[in-house]
Structure formats: structure tokens, C-alpha cells
PDB file of C-alpha atoms in Angstrom:
ATOM      1  CA  MET A  23       1.008  66.755-182.980  1.00 49.00           C
ATOM      2  CA  SER A  24      -2.543  67.323-184.246  1.00 67.00           C
ATOM      3  CA  TYR A  25      -2.944  63.715-185.370  1.00 81.00           C
ATOM      4  CA  PRO A  26      -0.840  60.752-184.170  1.00 88.00           C
ATOM      5  CA  VAL A  27       0.196  59.882-187.735  1.00 90.00           C
ATOM      6  CA  THR A  28       1.660  62.757-189.757  1.00 90.00           C
ATOM      7  CA  PHE A  29       2.387  62.976-193.460  1.00 92.00           C
ATOM      8  CA  GLU A  30       4.650  65.641-194.950  1.00 91.00           C
ATOM      9  CA  ALA A  31       5.780  66.243-198.527  1.00 92.00           C
ATOM     10  CA  ASP A  32       8.163  68.931-199.758  1.00 92.00           C
ATOM     11  CA  TYR A  33       7.048  70.794-202.845  1.00 92.00           C
ATOM     12  CA  VAL A  34       9.581  71.094-205.665  1.00 91.00           C
ATOM     13  CA  GLU A  35       8.352  72.680-208.873  1.00 90.00           C
ATOM     14  CA  GLY A  36      11.006  71.322-211.216  1.00 92.00           C
ATOM     15  CA  HIS A  37      10.933  67.597-212.038  1.00 94.00           C
ATOM     16  CA  SER A  38      12.980  65.381-214.345  1.00 93.00           C
ATOM     17  CA  ARG A  39      11.138  64.725-217.592  1.00 94.00           C
ATOM     18  CA  LEU A  40      13.205  61.611-218.300  1.00 95.00           C
ATOM     19  CA  THR A  41      12.620  59.853-214.970  1.00 94.00           C
ATOM     20  CA  ALA A  42       8.974  60.934-215.014  1.00 94.00           C
ATOM     21  CA  PHE A  43       8.507  59.386-218.461  1.00 96.00           C
ATOM     22  CA  PHE A  44       9.937  56.041-217.286  1.00 96.00           C
ATOM     23  CA  ARG A  45       8.587  56.241-213.717  1.00 95.00           C
ATOM     24  CA  LEU A  46       6.543  53.035-213.793  1.00 94.00           C
ATOM     25  CA  ILE A  47       9.517  51.086-215.144  1.00 96.00           C
ATOM     26  CA  LEU A  48      11.853  52.579-212.553  1.00 96.00           C
ATOM     27  CA  ALA A  49       9.375  51.645-209.810  1.00 96.00           C
ATOM     28  CA  ILE A  50       9.385  47.914-210.673  1.00 97.00           C
ATOM     29  CA  PRO A  51      12.144  46.987-208.158  1.00 96.00           C
ATOM     30  CA  LEU A  52      10.257  48.947-205.484  1.00 96.00           C
ATOM     31  CA  ALA A  53       7.011  47.148-206.342  1.00 96.00           C
ATOM     32  CA  ILE A  54       8.697  43.749-206.009  1.00 97.00           C
ATOM     33  CA  TRP A  55      10.164  44.726-202.655  1.00 96.00           C
ATOM     34  CA  LEU A  56       6.810  46.113-201.526  1.00 96.00           C
ATOM     35  CA  TYR A  57       5.157  42.774-202.265  1.00 96.00           C
ATOM     36  CA  LEU A  58       7.719  40.885-200.164  1.00 96.00           C
ATOM     37  CA  TYR A  59       7.623  43.519-197.428  1.00 96.00           C
ATOM     38  CA  ALA A  60       3.822  43.307-197.317  1.00 96.00           C
ATOM     39  CA  LEU A  61       3.834  39.539-196.821  1.00 96.00           C
ATOM     40  CA  VAL A  62       5.783  39.905-193.585  1.00 96.00           C
ATOM     41  CA  ALA A  63       3.957  43.081-192.512  1.00 96.00           C
ATOM     42  CA  TYR A  64       0.525  41.452-192.810  1.00 96.00           C
ATOM     43  CA  VAL A  65       1.661  38.606-190.575  1.00 97.00           C
ATOM     44  CA  ALA A  66       2.964  41.163-188.078  1.00 96.00           C
ATOM     45  CA  ILE A  67      -0.389  42.997-188.125  1.00 96.00           C
ATOM     46  CA  VAL A  68      -2.313  39.778-187.422  1.00 96.00           C
ATOM     47  CA  ILE A  69       0.003  39.016-184.492  1.00 96.00           C
ATOM     48  CA  ALA A  70      -0.416  42.589-183.253  1.00 96.00           C
ATOM     49  CA  TRP A  71      -4.210  42.239-183.487  1.00 96.00           C
ATOM     50  CA  PHE A  72      -4.147  39.232-181.170  1.00 97.00           C
ATOM     51  CA  ALA A  73      -1.696  40.958-178.826  1.00 95.00           C
ATOM     52  CA  ILE A  74      -3.874  44.067-178.522  1.00 96.00           C
ATOM     53  CA  VAL A  75      -7.130  42.128-178.085  1.00 95.00           C
ATOM     54  CA  ILE A  76      -5.536  40.076-175.316  1.00 95.00           C
ATOM     55  CA  THR A  77      -3.307  42.637-173.573  1.00 94.00           C
ATOM     56  CA  GLY A  78      -4.474  46.054-174.765  1.00 93.00           C
ATOM     57  CA  ARG A  79      -0.932  46.870-175.925  1.00 93.00           C
ATOM     58  CA  TYR A  80       0.825  46.970-179.274  1.00 95.00           C
ATOM     59  CA  PRO A  81       4.254  45.300-178.836  1.00 94.00           C
ATOM     60  CA  ARG A  82       6.797  48.028-179.584  1.00 93.00           C
ATOM     61  CA  GLY A  83       8.889  45.875-181.894  1.00 93.00           C
ATOM     62  CA  LEU A  84       5.864  45.007-183.998  1.00 95.00           C
ATOM     63  CA  TYR A  85       4.697  48.613-183.931  1.00 96.00           C
ATOM     64  CA  ASP A  86       8.018  49.912-185.252  1.00 95.00           C
ATOM     65  CA  PHE A  87       8.124  47.264-187.964  1.00 96.00           C
ATOM     66  CA  VAL A  88       4.569  47.935-189.179  1.00 96.00           C
ATOM     67  CA  ALA A  89       5.133  51.695-188.985  1.00 96.00           C
ATOM     68  CA  GLY A  90       8.212  51.239-191.161  1.00 96.00           C
ATOM     69  CA  PHE A  91       6.143  49.308-193.667  1.00 97.00           C
ATOM     70  CA  VAL A  92       3.486  52.037-193.842  1.00 96.00           C
ATOM     71  CA  ARG A  93       6.255  54.630-194.215  1.00 96.00           C
ATOM     72  CA  PHE A  94       7.715  52.675-197.129  1.00 96.00           C
ATOM     73  CA  VAL A  95       4.259  52.466-198.719  1.00 96.00           C
ATOM     74  CA  ALA A  96       3.993  56.260-198.439  1.00 95.00           C
ATOM     75  CA  ARG A  97       7.365  56.776-200.128  1.00 96.00           C
ATOM     76  CA  PHE A  98       6.580  54.217-202.830  1.00 97.00           C
ATOM     77  CA  THR A  99       3.205  55.832-203.520  1.00 95.00           C
ATOM     78  CA  ALA A 100       4.647  59.342-203.611  1.00 95.00           C
ATOM     79  CA  TYR A 101       7.447  58.314-205.959  1.00 96.00           C
ATOM     80  CA  THR A 102       5.112  56.392-208.264  1.00 96.00           C
ATOM     81  CA  VAL A 103       2.572  59.199-208.596  1.00 95.00           C
ATOM     82  CA  LEU A 104       5.354  61.759-209.211  1.00 95.00           C
ATOM     83  CA  LEU A 105       5.071  63.712-205.974  1.00 94.00           C
ATOM     84  CA  CYS A 106       8.861  63.526-205.741  1.00 94.00           C
ATOM     85  CA  ASP A 107      11.875  62.547-207.871  1.00 94.00           C
ATOM     86  CA  PRO A 108      14.436  61.004-205.455  1.00 95.00           C
ATOM     87  CA  TYR A 109      14.437  57.208-205.452  1.00 95.00           C
ATOM     88  CA  PRO A 110      13.037  56.069-202.083  1.00 95.00           C
ATOM     89  CA  PRO A 111      15.116  53.926-199.737  1.00 93.00           C
ATOM     90  CA  PHE A 112      14.090  50.290-199.426  1.00 92.00           C
ATOM     91  CA  GLY A 113      14.011  50.426-195.634  1.00 89.00           C
ATOM     92  CA  GLY A 114      11.247  51.736-193.441  1.00 90.00           C
ATOM     93  CA  SER A 115      13.232  53.863-191.007  1.00 91.00           C
ATOM     94  CA  ASP A 116      12.578  57.574-190.679  1.00 91.00           C
ATOM     95  CA  ASP A 117      14.649  59.693-193.052  1.00 91.00           C
ATOM     96  CA  PRO A 118      14.268  63.448-192.430  1.00 91.00           C
ATOM     97  CA  ALA A 119      16.216  64.192-195.620  1.00 92.00           C
ATOM     98  CA  TYR A 120      13.730  62.428-197.888  1.00 95.00           C
ATOM     99  CA  PRO A 121      11.067  64.772-199.343  1.00 94.00           C
ATOM    100  CA  VAL A 122       8.182  62.546-198.178  1.00 94.00           C
ATOM    101  CA  ARG A 123       7.992  61.729-194.469  1.00 93.00           C
ATOM    102  CA  MET A 124       5.692  59.946-192.051  1.00 93.00           C
ATOM    103  CA  ARG A 125       5.936  59.972-188.277  1.00 92.00           C
ATOM    104  CA  PHE A 126       3.980  57.960-185.756  1.00 93.00           C
ATOM    105  CA  GLU A 127       3.019  58.497-182.122  1.00 90.00           C
ATOM    106  CA  PRO A 128       2.195  55.150-180.452  1.00 88.00           C
ATOM    107  CA  LEU A 129      -0.384  54.937-177.685  1.00 87.00           C
ATOM    108  CA  GLU A 130       0.352  53.552-174.254  1.00 86.00           C
ATOM    109  CA  HIS A 131      -2.875  51.565-174.249  1.00 90.00           C
ATOM    110  CA  TYR A 132      -5.180  50.472-177.062  1.00 93.00           C
ATOM    111  CA  SER A 133      -8.880  49.702-176.914  1.00 92.00           C
ATOM    112  CA  ARG A 134      -9.446  45.971-177.155  1.00 93.00           C
ATOM    113  CA  LEU A 135     -12.987  46.468-178.407  1.00 94.00           C
ATOM    114  CA  LYS A 136     -11.993  48.909-181.160  1.00 93.00           C
ATOM    115  CA  THR A 137      -9.259  46.524-182.234  1.00 92.00           C
ATOM    116  CA  LEU A 138     -11.594  43.533-182.174  1.00 94.00           C
ATOM    117  CA  LEU A 139     -14.088  45.350-184.407  1.00 93.00           C
ATOM    118  CA  ARG A 140     -11.507  47.169-186.548  1.00 93.00           C
ATOM    119  CA  ILE A 141     -12.618  45.598-189.836  1.00 92.00           C
ATOM    120  CA  ILE A 142     -16.214  46.752-189.253  1.00 95.00           C
ATOM    121  CA  LEU A 143     -15.199  50.192-188.004  1.00 93.00           C
ATOM    122  CA  ALA A 144     -12.930  50.630-191.017  1.00 93.00           C
ATOM    123  CA  ILE A 145     -15.689  50.212-193.635  1.00 95.00           C
ATOM    124  CA  PRO A 146     -16.315  53.984-194.068  1.00 93.00           C
ATOM    125  CA  ILE A 147     -12.560  54.557-194.281  1.00 93.00           C
ATOM    126  CA  MET A 148     -12.112  51.900-196.939  1.00 94.00           C
ATOM    127  CA  ILE A 149     -14.874  53.504-199.021  1.00 95.00           C
ATOM    128  CA  LEU A 150     -13.262  56.937-198.751  1.00 94.00           C
ATOM    129  CA  ARG A 151      -9.861  55.394-199.393  1.00 93.00           C
ATOM    130  CA  TYR A 152     -11.168  53.944-202.642  1.00 94.00           C
ATOM    131  CA  VAL A 153     -12.441  57.369-203.711  1.00 94.00           C
ATOM    132  CA  MET A 154      -9.124  58.976-202.775  1.00 94.00           C
ATOM    133  CA  GLY A 155      -7.320  56.306-204.767  1.00 93.00           C
ATOM    134  CA  ILE A 156      -9.273  57.237-207.887  1.00 94.00           C
ATOM    135  CA  LEU A 157      -8.521  60.915-207.264  1.00 94.00           C
ATOM    136  CA  LEU A 158      -4.828  60.108-206.847  1.00 94.00           C
ATOM    137  CA  GLU A 159      -4.703  58.112-210.075  1.00 94.00           C
ATOM    138  CA  ILE A 160      -6.310  60.962-212.011  1.00 95.00           C
ATOM    139  CA  GLY A 161      -3.870  63.418-210.445  1.00 94.00           C
ATOM    140  CA  ALA A 162      -0.913  61.169-211.266  1.00 95.00           C
ATOM    141  CA  ILE A 163      -1.929  60.920-214.934  1.00 95.00           C
ATOM    142  CA  GLY A 164      -2.283  64.688-215.111  1.00 95.00           C
ATOM    143  CA  ALA A 165       1.068  65.162-213.359  1.00 95.00           C
ATOM    144  CA  TRP A 166       2.781  62.751-215.765  1.00 96.00           C
ATOM    145  CA  ILE A 167       1.533  64.645-218.811  1.00 96.00           C
ATOM    146  CA  VAL A 168       2.397  68.068-217.406  1.00 96.00           C
ATOM    147  CA  ILE A 169       5.862  67.068-216.183  1.00 96.00           C
ATOM    148  CA  VAL A 170       6.835  65.265-219.395  1.00 95.00           C
ATOM    149  CA  VAL A 171       5.790  68.322-221.417  1.00 96.00           C
ATOM    150  CA  THR A 172       6.943  71.170-219.151  1.00 94.00           C
ATOM    151  CA  GLY A 173       9.287  69.619-216.576  1.00 94.00           C
ATOM    152  CA  LYS A 174       7.275  71.244-213.794  1.00 94.00           C
ATOM    153  CA  LEU A 175       4.607  70.103-211.324  1.00 94.00           C
ATOM    154  CA  PRO A 176       1.960  72.778-210.677  1.00 94.00           C
ATOM    155  CA  ARG A 177       1.436  73.546-207.008  1.00 94.00           C
ATOM    156  CA  GLY A 178      -2.326  73.065-207.225  1.00 92.00           C
ATOM    157  CA  LEU A 179      -1.931  69.571-208.654  1.00 94.00           C
ATOM    158  CA  PHE A 180       0.714  68.787-206.049  1.00 94.00           C
ATOM    159  CA  ASP A 181      -1.602  69.836-203.206  1.00 92.00           C
ATOM    160  CA  LEU A 182      -4.418  67.713-204.624  1.00 92.00           C
ATOM    161  CA  MET A 183      -2.206  64.621-204.733  1.00 94.00           C
ATOM    162  CA  VAL A 184      -0.815  65.326-201.274  1.00 94.00           C
ATOM    163  CA  LEU A 185      -4.348  65.418-199.891  1.00 92.00           C
ATOM    164  CA  ALA A 186      -5.209  62.081-201.529  1.00 93.00           C
ATOM    165  CA  THR A 187      -1.891  60.452-200.604  1.00 94.00           C
ATOM    166  CA  SER A 188      -2.051  61.690-197.027  1.00 93.00           C
ATOM    167  CA  TYR A 189      -5.506  60.240-196.467  1.00 93.00           C
ATOM    168  CA  THR A 190      -4.575  56.981-198.176  1.00 94.00           C
ATOM    169  CA  VAL A 191      -1.444  56.255-196.152  1.00 94.00           C
ATOM    170  CA  ARG A 192      -2.964  57.414-192.868  1.00 93.00           C
ATOM    171  CA  SER A 193      -5.908  55.141-193.491  1.00 94.00           C
ATOM    172  CA  ASP A 194      -3.304  52.405-193.973  1.00 95.00           C
ATOM    173  CA  ALA A 195      -1.993  53.263-190.513  1.00 95.00           C
ATOM    174  CA  TYR A 196      -5.509  52.929-189.098  1.00 95.00           C
ATOM    175  CA  LEU A 197      -6.043  49.579-190.817  1.00 95.00           C
ATOM    176  CA  ALA A 198      -2.647  48.422-189.531  1.00 95.00           C
ATOM    177  CA  LEU A 199      -3.799  49.213-185.954  1.00 95.00           C
ATOM    178  CA  LEU A 200      -1.147  51.913-185.501  1.00 95.00           C
ATOM    179  CA  THR A 201      -3.801  54.399-184.393  1.00 93.00           C
ATOM    180  CA  GLU A 202      -7.398  54.273-183.179  1.00 91.00           C
ATOM    181  CA  THR A 203      -8.471  57.645-184.560  1.00 87.00           C
ATOM    182  CA  TYR A 204     -10.187  58.055-187.915  1.00 88.00           C
ATOM    183  CA  PRO A 205      -7.773  59.819-190.299  1.00 85.00           C
ATOM    184  CA  PRO A 206      -8.741  63.419-191.111  1.00 82.00           C
ATOM    185  CA  PHE A 207      -8.993  64.732-194.639  1.00 73.00           C
ATOM    186  CA  GLN A 208      -6.746  67.623-193.740  1.00 68.00           C
ATOM    187  CA  ASP A 209      -4.820  68.949-190.749  1.00 65.00           C
ATOM    188  CA  GLU A 210      -1.953  71.352-190.099  1.00 66.00           C
ATOM    189  CA  GLN A 211       0.615  68.950-191.567  1.00 60.00           C
ATOM    190  CA  THR A 212      -1.394  68.498-194.768  1.00 63.00           C
ATOM    191  CA  ARG A 213      -2.128  72.203-195.136  1.00 57.00           C
ATOM    192  CA  ALA A 214       1.582  72.939-194.679  1.00 58.00           C
ATOM    193  CA  ALA A 215       2.650  70.308-197.226  1.00 61.00           C
ATOM    194  CA  GLY A 216       5.410  71.545-199.435  1.00 62.00           C
ATOM    195  CA  THR A 217       6.746  74.065-196.960  1.00 58.00           C
ATOM    196  CA  SER A 218      10.015  73.610-195.119  1.00 48.00           C
ATOM    197  CA  ALA A 219       8.591  74.836-191.840  1.00 45.00           C
ATOM    198  CA  PRO A 220       5.291  74.462-189.967  1.00 47.00           C
ATOM    199  CA  PRO A 221       2.597  77.067-190.557  1.00 46.00           C
ATOM    200  CA  PRO A 222       3.233  80.307-188.675  1.00 46.00           C
ATOM    201  CA  PRO A 223       1.283  80.881-185.455  1.00 50.00           C
ATOM    202  CA  PRO A 224      -1.644  83.297-185.635  1.00 48.00           C
ATOM    203  CA  THR A 225      -0.781  86.931-185.125  1.00 47.00           C
ATOM    204  CA  PRO A 226      -1.822  88.044-181.629  1.00 49.00           C
ATOM    205  CA  PRO A 227      -4.469  90.764-181.571  1.00 46.00           C
ATOM    206  CA  ALA A 228      -3.280  94.294-181.052  1.00 45.00           C
ATOM    207  CA  SER A 229      -3.666  95.742-177.597  1.00 43.00           C
ATOM    208  CA  GLU A 230      -6.868  97.674-177.007  1.00 41.00           C
ATOM    209  CA  TYR A 231      -5.016 100.409-175.187  1.00 38.00           C
ATOM    210  CA  PRO A 232      -2.184 102.535-176.600  1.00 42.00           C
ATOM    211  CA  SER A 233       1.136 102.320-174.822  1.00 42.00           C
ATOM    212  CA  VAL A 234       1.998 105.211-172.547  1.00 39.00           C
ATOM    213  CA  SER A 235       5.495 106.616-172.841  1.00 33.00           C
TER     214      SER A 235
END
């Protein structure tokens, strides 16, 4: 795993014009649930902050709950901005069948100092996250127009929104103390977004010497 928090999205060219047209209305129940989910998740993050600063460990139960919340945020975001058509589940458990997936690799020990100063350390990330949010909104508007007219999502536009969504939700994971590493703009998972398999390994160089029969 190149980064402890991965984001994957399956590319599907064809999209429903009808559900795309009414996407914001269809997302209202999800938005209400997200608000309620967030209230509990924020309390869990504050408790986790104290636990890590005192013990250097993220309680596994809290970690799984917060990770589930971030995963739900990723699905909600992807559905709202038209990255995918299937209605996301309301839970936060991993669902390999859903076209948008996040996986997390918890650490055995967390830095108390990095956790203590997380708000300060996260300032550059929050600035970049804001920029990515603007990029994602522009991409979503473009995707809405194109899908409603043609019923298809261009691959280039999909990749642009995947890049913005990936950085946004992985920065959420950093802010939620799930990882201590600054989220990258792009890694193998992001570059392989939309494919059903990981990128192929590099072709080994040919032998310098011909085989002898």
C-alpha cells in the first residue's frame, strides 16, 4: 500500500440522465444522515485526540468508527458530484462491490506531538483542500451538463474529479487523525482509478545476452 489511506473509483462511461438531473434532490436523505453521522464522528475524533496525546494509540473501536465516517463522506461526495450512479449505503463499512472505495491501514503507534499540533500542521492541507473543493465543484457542474445532454461522463473529466475527490477525502482522514502522513496529490491508486485491476508491473528489461540453444 503506497499510502495508508487509499481511494479507488471505477470508471463507467454511461450514466443515467434522469438521476443525474435530480441528483441534488436524491442526495437530500444522504445529506441529512451525513449531518447526524458527523455530530457523533466529531465527538469520537475529539476523544481519539485525547487518547492519542495521552497514550500514543488510537483506540481501535474509535478508529473503525471514524474510518467508516470518512468512507461514507467519500461515497456521499462521489455520488453527489456524479462520479457514480449507484445510491451509496448509509453505513460506513467497507463494500468492495460499490464503485467508490476507501481502505485504511491503522498505525500501531501515533506521534503524540504530531497529534497535539495537528490543527497547525494541517493548515497547508486545508488550503489545498479548499482549492481542490473549488476544482471539484467546477468538475461536477461540467459533468452534470455533459451527462444530462449525452448520458456519458468523459474519462478526462472523471479523472479530474477523482484527483480532487481523492485528495479531499484523504485530507479528511488526516484531519480525523487516521493517518500522520500528508496526503499525496496522486499515487498508484489514483492513477489507476477507473480500472478494475491495479496498474501492471513494469516490463523487465531484456537480457543483454542472447540465449544459447
